[in-house]
Structures are given as structure tokens and as C-alpha cells.
Short mmCIF file of N, CA and C in Angstrom, two decimals:
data_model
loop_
_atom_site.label_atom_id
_atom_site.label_comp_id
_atom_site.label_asym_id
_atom_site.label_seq_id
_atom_site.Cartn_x
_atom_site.Cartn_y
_atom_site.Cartn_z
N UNK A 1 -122.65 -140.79 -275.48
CA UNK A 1 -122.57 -141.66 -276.62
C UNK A 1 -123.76 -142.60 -276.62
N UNK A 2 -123.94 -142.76 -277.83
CA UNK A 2 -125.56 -143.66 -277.88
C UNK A 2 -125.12 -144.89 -278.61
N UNK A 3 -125.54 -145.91 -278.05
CA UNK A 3 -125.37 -147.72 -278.65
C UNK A 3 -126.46 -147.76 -279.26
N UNK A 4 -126.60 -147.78 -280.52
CA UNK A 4 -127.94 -148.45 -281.59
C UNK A 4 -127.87 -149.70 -281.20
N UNK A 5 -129.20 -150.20 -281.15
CA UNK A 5 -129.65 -151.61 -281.35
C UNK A 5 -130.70 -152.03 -282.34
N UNK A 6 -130.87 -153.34 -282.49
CA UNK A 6 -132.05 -153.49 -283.53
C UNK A 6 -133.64 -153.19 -282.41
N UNK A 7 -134.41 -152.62 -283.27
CA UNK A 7 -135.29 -151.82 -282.65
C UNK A 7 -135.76 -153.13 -281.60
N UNK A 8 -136.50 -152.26 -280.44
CA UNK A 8 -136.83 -154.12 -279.56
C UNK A 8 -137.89 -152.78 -278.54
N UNK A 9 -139.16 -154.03 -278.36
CA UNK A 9 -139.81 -153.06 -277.65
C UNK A 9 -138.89 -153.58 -276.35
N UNK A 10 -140.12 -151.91 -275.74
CA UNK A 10 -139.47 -152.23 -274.26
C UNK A 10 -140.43 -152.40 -272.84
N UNK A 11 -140.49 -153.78 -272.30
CA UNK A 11 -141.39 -154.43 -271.74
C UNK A 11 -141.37 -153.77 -270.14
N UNK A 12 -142.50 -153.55 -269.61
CA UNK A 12 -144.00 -154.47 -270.44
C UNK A 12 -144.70 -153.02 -271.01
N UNK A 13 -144.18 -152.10 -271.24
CA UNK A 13 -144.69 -151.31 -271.70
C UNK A 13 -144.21 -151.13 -273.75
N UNK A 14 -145.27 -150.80 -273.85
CA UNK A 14 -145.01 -150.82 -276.15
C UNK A 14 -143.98 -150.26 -276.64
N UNK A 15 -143.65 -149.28 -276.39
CA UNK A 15 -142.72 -148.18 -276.86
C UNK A 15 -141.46 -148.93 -277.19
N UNK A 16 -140.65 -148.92 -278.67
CA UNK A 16 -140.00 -149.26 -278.57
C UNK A 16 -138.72 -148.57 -278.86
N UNK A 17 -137.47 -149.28 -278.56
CA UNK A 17 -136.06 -148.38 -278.06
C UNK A 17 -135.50 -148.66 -279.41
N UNK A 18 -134.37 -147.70 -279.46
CA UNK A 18 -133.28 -148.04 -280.60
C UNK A 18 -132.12 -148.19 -280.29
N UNK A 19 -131.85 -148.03 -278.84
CA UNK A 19 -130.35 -147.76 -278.15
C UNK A 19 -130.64 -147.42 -277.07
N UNK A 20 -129.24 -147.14 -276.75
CA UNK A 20 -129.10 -146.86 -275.28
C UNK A 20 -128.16 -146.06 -274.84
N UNK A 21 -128.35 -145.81 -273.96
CA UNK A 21 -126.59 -144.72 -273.42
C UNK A 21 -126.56 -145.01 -271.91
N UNK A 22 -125.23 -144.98 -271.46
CA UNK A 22 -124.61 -145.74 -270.17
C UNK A 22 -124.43 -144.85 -269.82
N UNK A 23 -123.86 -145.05 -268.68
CA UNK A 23 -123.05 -144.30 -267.46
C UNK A 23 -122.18 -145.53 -266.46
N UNK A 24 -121.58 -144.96 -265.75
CA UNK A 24 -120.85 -145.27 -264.85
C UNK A 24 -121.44 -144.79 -263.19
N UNK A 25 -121.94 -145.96 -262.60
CA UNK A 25 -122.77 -145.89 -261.59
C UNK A 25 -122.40 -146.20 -259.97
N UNK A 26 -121.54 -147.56 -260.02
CA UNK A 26 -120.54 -147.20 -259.08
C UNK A 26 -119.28 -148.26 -259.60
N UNK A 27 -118.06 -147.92 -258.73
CA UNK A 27 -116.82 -148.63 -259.29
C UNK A 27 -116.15 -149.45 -257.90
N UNK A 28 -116.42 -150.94 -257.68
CA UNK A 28 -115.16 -151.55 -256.76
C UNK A 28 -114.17 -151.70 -257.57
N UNK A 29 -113.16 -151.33 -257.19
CA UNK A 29 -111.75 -151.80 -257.92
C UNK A 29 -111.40 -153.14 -257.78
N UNK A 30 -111.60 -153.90 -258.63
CA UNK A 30 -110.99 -155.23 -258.63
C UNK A 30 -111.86 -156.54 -258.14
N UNK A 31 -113.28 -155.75 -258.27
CA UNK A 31 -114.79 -156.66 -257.92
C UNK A 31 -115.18 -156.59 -258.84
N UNK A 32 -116.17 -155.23 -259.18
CA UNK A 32 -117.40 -154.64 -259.76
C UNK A 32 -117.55 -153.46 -260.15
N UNK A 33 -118.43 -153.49 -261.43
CA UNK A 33 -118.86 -151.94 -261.64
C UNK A 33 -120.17 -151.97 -261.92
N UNK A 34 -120.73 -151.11 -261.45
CA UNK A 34 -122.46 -151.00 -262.11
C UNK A 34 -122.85 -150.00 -263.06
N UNK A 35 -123.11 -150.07 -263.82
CA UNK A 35 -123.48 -149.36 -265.09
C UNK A 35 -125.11 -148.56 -264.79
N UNK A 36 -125.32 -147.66 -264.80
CA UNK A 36 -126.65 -146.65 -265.62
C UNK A 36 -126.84 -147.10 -266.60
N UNK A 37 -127.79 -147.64 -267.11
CA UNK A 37 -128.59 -147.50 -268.62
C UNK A 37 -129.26 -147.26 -268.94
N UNK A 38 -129.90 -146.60 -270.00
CA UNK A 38 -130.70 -145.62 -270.71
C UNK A 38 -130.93 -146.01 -271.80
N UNK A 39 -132.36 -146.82 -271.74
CA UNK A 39 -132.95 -146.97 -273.24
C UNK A 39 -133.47 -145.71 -274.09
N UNK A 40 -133.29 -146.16 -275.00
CA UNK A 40 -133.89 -144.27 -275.55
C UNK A 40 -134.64 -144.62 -277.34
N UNK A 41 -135.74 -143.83 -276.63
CA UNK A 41 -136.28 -143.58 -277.99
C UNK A 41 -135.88 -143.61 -279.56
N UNK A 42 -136.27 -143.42 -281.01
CA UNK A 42 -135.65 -143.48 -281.80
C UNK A 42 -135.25 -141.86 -281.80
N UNK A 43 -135.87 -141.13 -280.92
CA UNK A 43 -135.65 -139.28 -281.16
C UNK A 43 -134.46 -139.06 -280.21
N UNK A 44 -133.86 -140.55 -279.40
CA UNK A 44 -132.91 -140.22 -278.55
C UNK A 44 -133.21 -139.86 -276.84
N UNK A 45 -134.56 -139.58 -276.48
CA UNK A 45 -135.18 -139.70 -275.68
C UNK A 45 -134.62 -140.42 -274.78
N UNK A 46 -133.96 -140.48 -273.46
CA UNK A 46 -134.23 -141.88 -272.83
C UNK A 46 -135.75 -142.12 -272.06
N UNK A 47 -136.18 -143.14 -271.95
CA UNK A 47 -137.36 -143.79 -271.82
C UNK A 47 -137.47 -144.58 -270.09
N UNK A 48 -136.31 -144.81 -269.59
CA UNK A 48 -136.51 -145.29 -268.25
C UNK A 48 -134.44 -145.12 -267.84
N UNK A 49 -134.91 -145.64 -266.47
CA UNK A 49 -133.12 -145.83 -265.80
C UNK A 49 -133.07 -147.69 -265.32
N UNK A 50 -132.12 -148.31 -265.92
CA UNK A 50 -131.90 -149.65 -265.66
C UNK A 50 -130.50 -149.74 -264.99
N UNK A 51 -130.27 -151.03 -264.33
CA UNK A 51 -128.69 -151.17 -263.61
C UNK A 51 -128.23 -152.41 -264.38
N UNK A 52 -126.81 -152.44 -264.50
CA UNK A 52 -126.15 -153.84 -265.19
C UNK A 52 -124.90 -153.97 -264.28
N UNK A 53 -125.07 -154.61 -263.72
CA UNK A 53 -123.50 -155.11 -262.97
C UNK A 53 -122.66 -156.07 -263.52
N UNK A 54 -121.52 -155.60 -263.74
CA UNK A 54 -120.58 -156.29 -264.61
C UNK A 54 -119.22 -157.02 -263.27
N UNK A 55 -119.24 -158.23 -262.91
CA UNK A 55 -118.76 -158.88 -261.72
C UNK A 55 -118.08 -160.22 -262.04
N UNK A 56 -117.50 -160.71 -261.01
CA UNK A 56 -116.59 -161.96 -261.39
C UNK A 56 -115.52 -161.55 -262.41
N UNK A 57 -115.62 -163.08 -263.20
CA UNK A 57 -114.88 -163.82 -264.25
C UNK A 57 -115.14 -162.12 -265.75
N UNK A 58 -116.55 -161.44 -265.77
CA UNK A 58 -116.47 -161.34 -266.32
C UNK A 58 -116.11 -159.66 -266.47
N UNK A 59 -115.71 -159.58 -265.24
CA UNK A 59 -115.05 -158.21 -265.08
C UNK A 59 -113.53 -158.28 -264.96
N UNK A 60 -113.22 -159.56 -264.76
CA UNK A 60 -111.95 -159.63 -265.24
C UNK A 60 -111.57 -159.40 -266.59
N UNK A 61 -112.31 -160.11 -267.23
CA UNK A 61 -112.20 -160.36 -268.83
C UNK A 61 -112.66 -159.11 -269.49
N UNK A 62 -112.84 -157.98 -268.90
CA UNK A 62 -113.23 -156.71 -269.62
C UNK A 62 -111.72 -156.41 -270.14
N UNK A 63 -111.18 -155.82 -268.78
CA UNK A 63 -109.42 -155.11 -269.28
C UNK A 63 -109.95 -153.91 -269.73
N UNK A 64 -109.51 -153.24 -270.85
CA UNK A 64 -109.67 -151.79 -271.23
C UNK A 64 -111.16 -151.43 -271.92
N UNK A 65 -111.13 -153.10 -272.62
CA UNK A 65 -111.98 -152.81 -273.84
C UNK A 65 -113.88 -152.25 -273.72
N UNK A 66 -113.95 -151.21 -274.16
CA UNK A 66 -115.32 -150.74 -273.92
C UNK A 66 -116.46 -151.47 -274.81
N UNK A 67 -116.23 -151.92 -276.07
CA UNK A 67 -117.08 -153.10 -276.86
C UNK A 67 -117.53 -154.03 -275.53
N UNK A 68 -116.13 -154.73 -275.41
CA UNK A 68 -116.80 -155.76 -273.99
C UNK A 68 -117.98 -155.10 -273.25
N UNK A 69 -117.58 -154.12 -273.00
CA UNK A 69 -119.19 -153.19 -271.88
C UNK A 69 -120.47 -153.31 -272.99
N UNK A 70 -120.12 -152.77 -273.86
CA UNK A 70 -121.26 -152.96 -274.82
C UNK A 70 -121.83 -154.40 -275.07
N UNK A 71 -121.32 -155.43 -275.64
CA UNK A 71 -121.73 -156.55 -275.64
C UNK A 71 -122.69 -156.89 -274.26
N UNK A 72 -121.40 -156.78 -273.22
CA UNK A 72 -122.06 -157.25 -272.23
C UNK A 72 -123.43 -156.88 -271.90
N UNK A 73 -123.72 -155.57 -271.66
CA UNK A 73 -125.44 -154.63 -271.57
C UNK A 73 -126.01 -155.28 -272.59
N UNK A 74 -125.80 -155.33 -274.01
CA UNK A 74 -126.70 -156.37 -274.94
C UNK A 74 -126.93 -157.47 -274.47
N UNK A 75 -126.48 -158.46 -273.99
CA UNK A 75 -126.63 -159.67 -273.43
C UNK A 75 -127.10 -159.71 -272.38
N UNK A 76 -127.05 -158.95 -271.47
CA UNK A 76 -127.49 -158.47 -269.85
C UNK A 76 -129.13 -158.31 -270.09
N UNK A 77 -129.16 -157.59 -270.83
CA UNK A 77 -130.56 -156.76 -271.21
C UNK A 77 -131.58 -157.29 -272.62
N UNK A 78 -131.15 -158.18 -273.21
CA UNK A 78 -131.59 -159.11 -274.31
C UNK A 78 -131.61 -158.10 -275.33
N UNK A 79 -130.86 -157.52 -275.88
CA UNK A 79 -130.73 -156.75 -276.48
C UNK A 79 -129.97 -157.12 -277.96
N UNK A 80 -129.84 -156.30 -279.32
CA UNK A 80 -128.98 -156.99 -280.20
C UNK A 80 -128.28 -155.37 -281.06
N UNK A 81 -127.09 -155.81 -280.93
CA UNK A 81 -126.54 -154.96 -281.25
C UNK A 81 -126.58 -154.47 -282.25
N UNK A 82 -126.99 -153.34 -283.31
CA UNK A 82 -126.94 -152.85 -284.74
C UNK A 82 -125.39 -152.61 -285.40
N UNK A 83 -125.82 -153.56 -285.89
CA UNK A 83 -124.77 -153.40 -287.01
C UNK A 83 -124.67 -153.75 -288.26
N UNK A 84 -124.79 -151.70 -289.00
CA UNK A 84 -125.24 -151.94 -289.96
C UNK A 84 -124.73 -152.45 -291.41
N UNK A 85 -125.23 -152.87 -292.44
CA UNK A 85 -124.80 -153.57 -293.70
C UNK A 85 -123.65 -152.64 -294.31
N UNK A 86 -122.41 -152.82 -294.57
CA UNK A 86 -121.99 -151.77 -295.32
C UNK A 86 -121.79 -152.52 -297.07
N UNK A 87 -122.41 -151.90 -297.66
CA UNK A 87 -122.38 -152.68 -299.54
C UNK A 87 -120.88 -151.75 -300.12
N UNK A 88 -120.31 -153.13 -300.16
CA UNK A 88 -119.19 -152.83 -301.03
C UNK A 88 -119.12 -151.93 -302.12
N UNK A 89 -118.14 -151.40 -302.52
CA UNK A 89 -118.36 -150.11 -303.02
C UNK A 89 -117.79 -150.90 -304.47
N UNK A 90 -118.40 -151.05 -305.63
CA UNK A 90 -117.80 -151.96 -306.48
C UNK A 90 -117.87 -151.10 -307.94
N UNK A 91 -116.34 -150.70 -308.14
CA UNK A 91 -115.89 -149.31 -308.92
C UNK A 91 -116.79 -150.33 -310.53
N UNK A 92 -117.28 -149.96 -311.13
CA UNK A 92 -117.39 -150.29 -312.76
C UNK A 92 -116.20 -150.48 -313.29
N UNK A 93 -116.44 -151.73 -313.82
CA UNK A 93 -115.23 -152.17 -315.04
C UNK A 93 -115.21 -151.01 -316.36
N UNK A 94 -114.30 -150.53 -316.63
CA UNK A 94 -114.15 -149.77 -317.64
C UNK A 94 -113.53 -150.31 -319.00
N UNK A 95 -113.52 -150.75 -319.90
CA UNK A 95 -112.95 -151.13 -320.84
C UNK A 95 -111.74 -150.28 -321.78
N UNK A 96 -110.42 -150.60 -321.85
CA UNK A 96 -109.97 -149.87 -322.46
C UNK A 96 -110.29 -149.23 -323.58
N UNK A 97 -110.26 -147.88 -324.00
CA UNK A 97 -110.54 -148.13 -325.50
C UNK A 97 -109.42 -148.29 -326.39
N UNK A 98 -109.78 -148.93 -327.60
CA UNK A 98 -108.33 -149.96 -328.19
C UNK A 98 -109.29 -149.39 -329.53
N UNK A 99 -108.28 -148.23 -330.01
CA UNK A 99 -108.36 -147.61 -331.69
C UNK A 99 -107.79 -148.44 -332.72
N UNK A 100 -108.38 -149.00 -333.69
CA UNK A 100 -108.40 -150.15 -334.22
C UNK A 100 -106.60 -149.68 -334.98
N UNK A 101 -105.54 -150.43 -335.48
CA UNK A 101 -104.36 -150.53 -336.30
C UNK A 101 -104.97 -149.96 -337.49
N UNK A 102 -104.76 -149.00 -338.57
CA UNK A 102 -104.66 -148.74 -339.62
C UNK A 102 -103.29 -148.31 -340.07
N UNK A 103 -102.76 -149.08 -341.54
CA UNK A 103 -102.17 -149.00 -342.19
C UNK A 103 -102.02 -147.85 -342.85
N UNK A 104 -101.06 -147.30 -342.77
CA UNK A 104 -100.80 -145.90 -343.21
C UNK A 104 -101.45 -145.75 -344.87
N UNK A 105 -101.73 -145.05 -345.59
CA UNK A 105 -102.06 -145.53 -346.90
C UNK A 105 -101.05 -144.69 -347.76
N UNK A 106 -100.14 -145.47 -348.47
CA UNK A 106 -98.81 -145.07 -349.03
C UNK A 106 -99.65 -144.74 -350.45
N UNK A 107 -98.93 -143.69 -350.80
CA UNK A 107 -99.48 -143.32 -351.97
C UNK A 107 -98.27 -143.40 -353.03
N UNK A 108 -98.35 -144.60 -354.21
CA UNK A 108 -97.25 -145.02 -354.74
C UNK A 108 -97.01 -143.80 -355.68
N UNK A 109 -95.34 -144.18 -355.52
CA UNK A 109 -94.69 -142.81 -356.11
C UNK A 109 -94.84 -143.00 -357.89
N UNK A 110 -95.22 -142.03 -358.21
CA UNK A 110 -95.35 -142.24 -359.80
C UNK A 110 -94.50 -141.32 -360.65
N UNK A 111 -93.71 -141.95 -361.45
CA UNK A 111 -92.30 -141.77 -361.82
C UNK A 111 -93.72 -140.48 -363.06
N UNK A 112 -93.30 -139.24 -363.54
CA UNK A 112 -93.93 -139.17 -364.64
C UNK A 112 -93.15 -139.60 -365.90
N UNK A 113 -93.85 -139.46 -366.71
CA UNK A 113 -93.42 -140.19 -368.25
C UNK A 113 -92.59 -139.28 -369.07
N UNK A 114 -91.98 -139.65 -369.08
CA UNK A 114 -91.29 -138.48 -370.18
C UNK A 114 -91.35 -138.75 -372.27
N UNK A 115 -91.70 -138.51 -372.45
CA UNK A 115 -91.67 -138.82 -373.96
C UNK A 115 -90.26 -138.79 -374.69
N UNK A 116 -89.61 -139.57 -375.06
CA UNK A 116 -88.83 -139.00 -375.99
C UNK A 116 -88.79 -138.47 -376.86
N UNK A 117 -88.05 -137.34 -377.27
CA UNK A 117 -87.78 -136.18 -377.62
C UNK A 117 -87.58 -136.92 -379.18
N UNK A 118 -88.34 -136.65 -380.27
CA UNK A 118 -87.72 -137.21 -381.62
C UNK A 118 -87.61 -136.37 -382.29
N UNK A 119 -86.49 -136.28 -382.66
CA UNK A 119 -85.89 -134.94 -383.79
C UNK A 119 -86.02 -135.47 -385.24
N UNK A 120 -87.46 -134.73 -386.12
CA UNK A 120 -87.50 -134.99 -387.31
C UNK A 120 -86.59 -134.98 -388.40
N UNK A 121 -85.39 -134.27 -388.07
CA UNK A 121 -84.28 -133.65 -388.80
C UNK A 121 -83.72 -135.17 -389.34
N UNK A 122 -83.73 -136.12 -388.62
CA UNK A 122 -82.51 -136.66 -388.36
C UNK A 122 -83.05 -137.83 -389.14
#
């Protein structure tokens, strides 16, 4: 597994790292652990072998969590952790569409005319 960081050269030589990848180097139970680390190129490369001993107060305060390991090697090693921007994903307002009311158009009933019938006879 590879830890991105913000790019940082790596001294005293130019080249600079993007991450790193660990190992597990040795383990006291209930002292210490020493970590392998591996700066590595942006191609993933690693670039050299470093040690981080994680001891005391603050190997107590690990417990399960592997972030803690991570932090810690960032801070150990002046390092800064990448983490990148995520841009909210922001759906477009859609407007209902609203078909305007029209009035039915009544077409008035028209009685026809009838003429009365006039009988000349009469």
C-alpha cells in the first residue's frame, strides 16, 4: 500500500517523493515497533530505506488504528499528508415546468331560429 503525500523533496539529495510505503521491521510487544519506510518516486519507485520507531506514550495511543501509523511517519519524517479536494457534486436546479391554466373555450350553444310558419290562407 502506498501513502501519498504532498510532493516534498527528498534531502539532501533533489529528487522528489510523493509517498511512501511501510513495512513492519521489528515488533516488542508492549514497548515498540519499528517501521521500514520507503519514499517513492511519483512512478512509485522507492528511492531509499528509512526507520521510524513508534515507542512510549505514543505506542500506547496507537491501539488498532493504522491512520495513527500514518500520521505518525508524516510527523516523524516532516512529511504532509495528501489529501485530496473532493468538489461537491452540486446536482442543477431544475425548474418545474408549469403549463400555463387555459380556459376551456366554450362554444355558446346557438338555439337555431325557426321562422314562423305563416299560413296565407288564414
Amino acid at each position: 500500500m502506498s501513502v501519498l503525500i504532498v510532493p516534498t523533496p527528498l534531502y539532501p539529495n533533489p529528487p522528489m517523493i510523493y509517498g511512501f510505503k511501510y513495512s513492519v521491521n521489528t515488533l516488542e510487544l508492549n514497548s515498540y515497533i519499528t517501521f521500514n519506510v520507503f519514499p517513492i518516486d511519483q512512478n512509485g519507485t522507492p528511492l531509499k530505506s528509512l526507520h521510524v520507531t513508534l515507542s512510549g506514550s505514543d505506542y500506547v495511543n496507537w491501539g488498532i488504528d493504522d491512520q495513527y501509523v500514518i500520521n505518525y511517519i508524516c510527523n516523524a519524517l516532516g512529511y504532509t499528508l495528501y489529501i485530496p479536494v473532493v468538489e461537491p457534486v452540486v446536482e442543477p436546479v431544475v425548474e418545474p415546468v408549469v403549463e400555463p391554466v387555459v380556459d376551456p373555450v366554450v362554444e355558446p350553444v346557438v338555439e337555431p331560429v325557426v321562422e314562423p310558419v305563416v299560413d296565407p290562407t288564414i
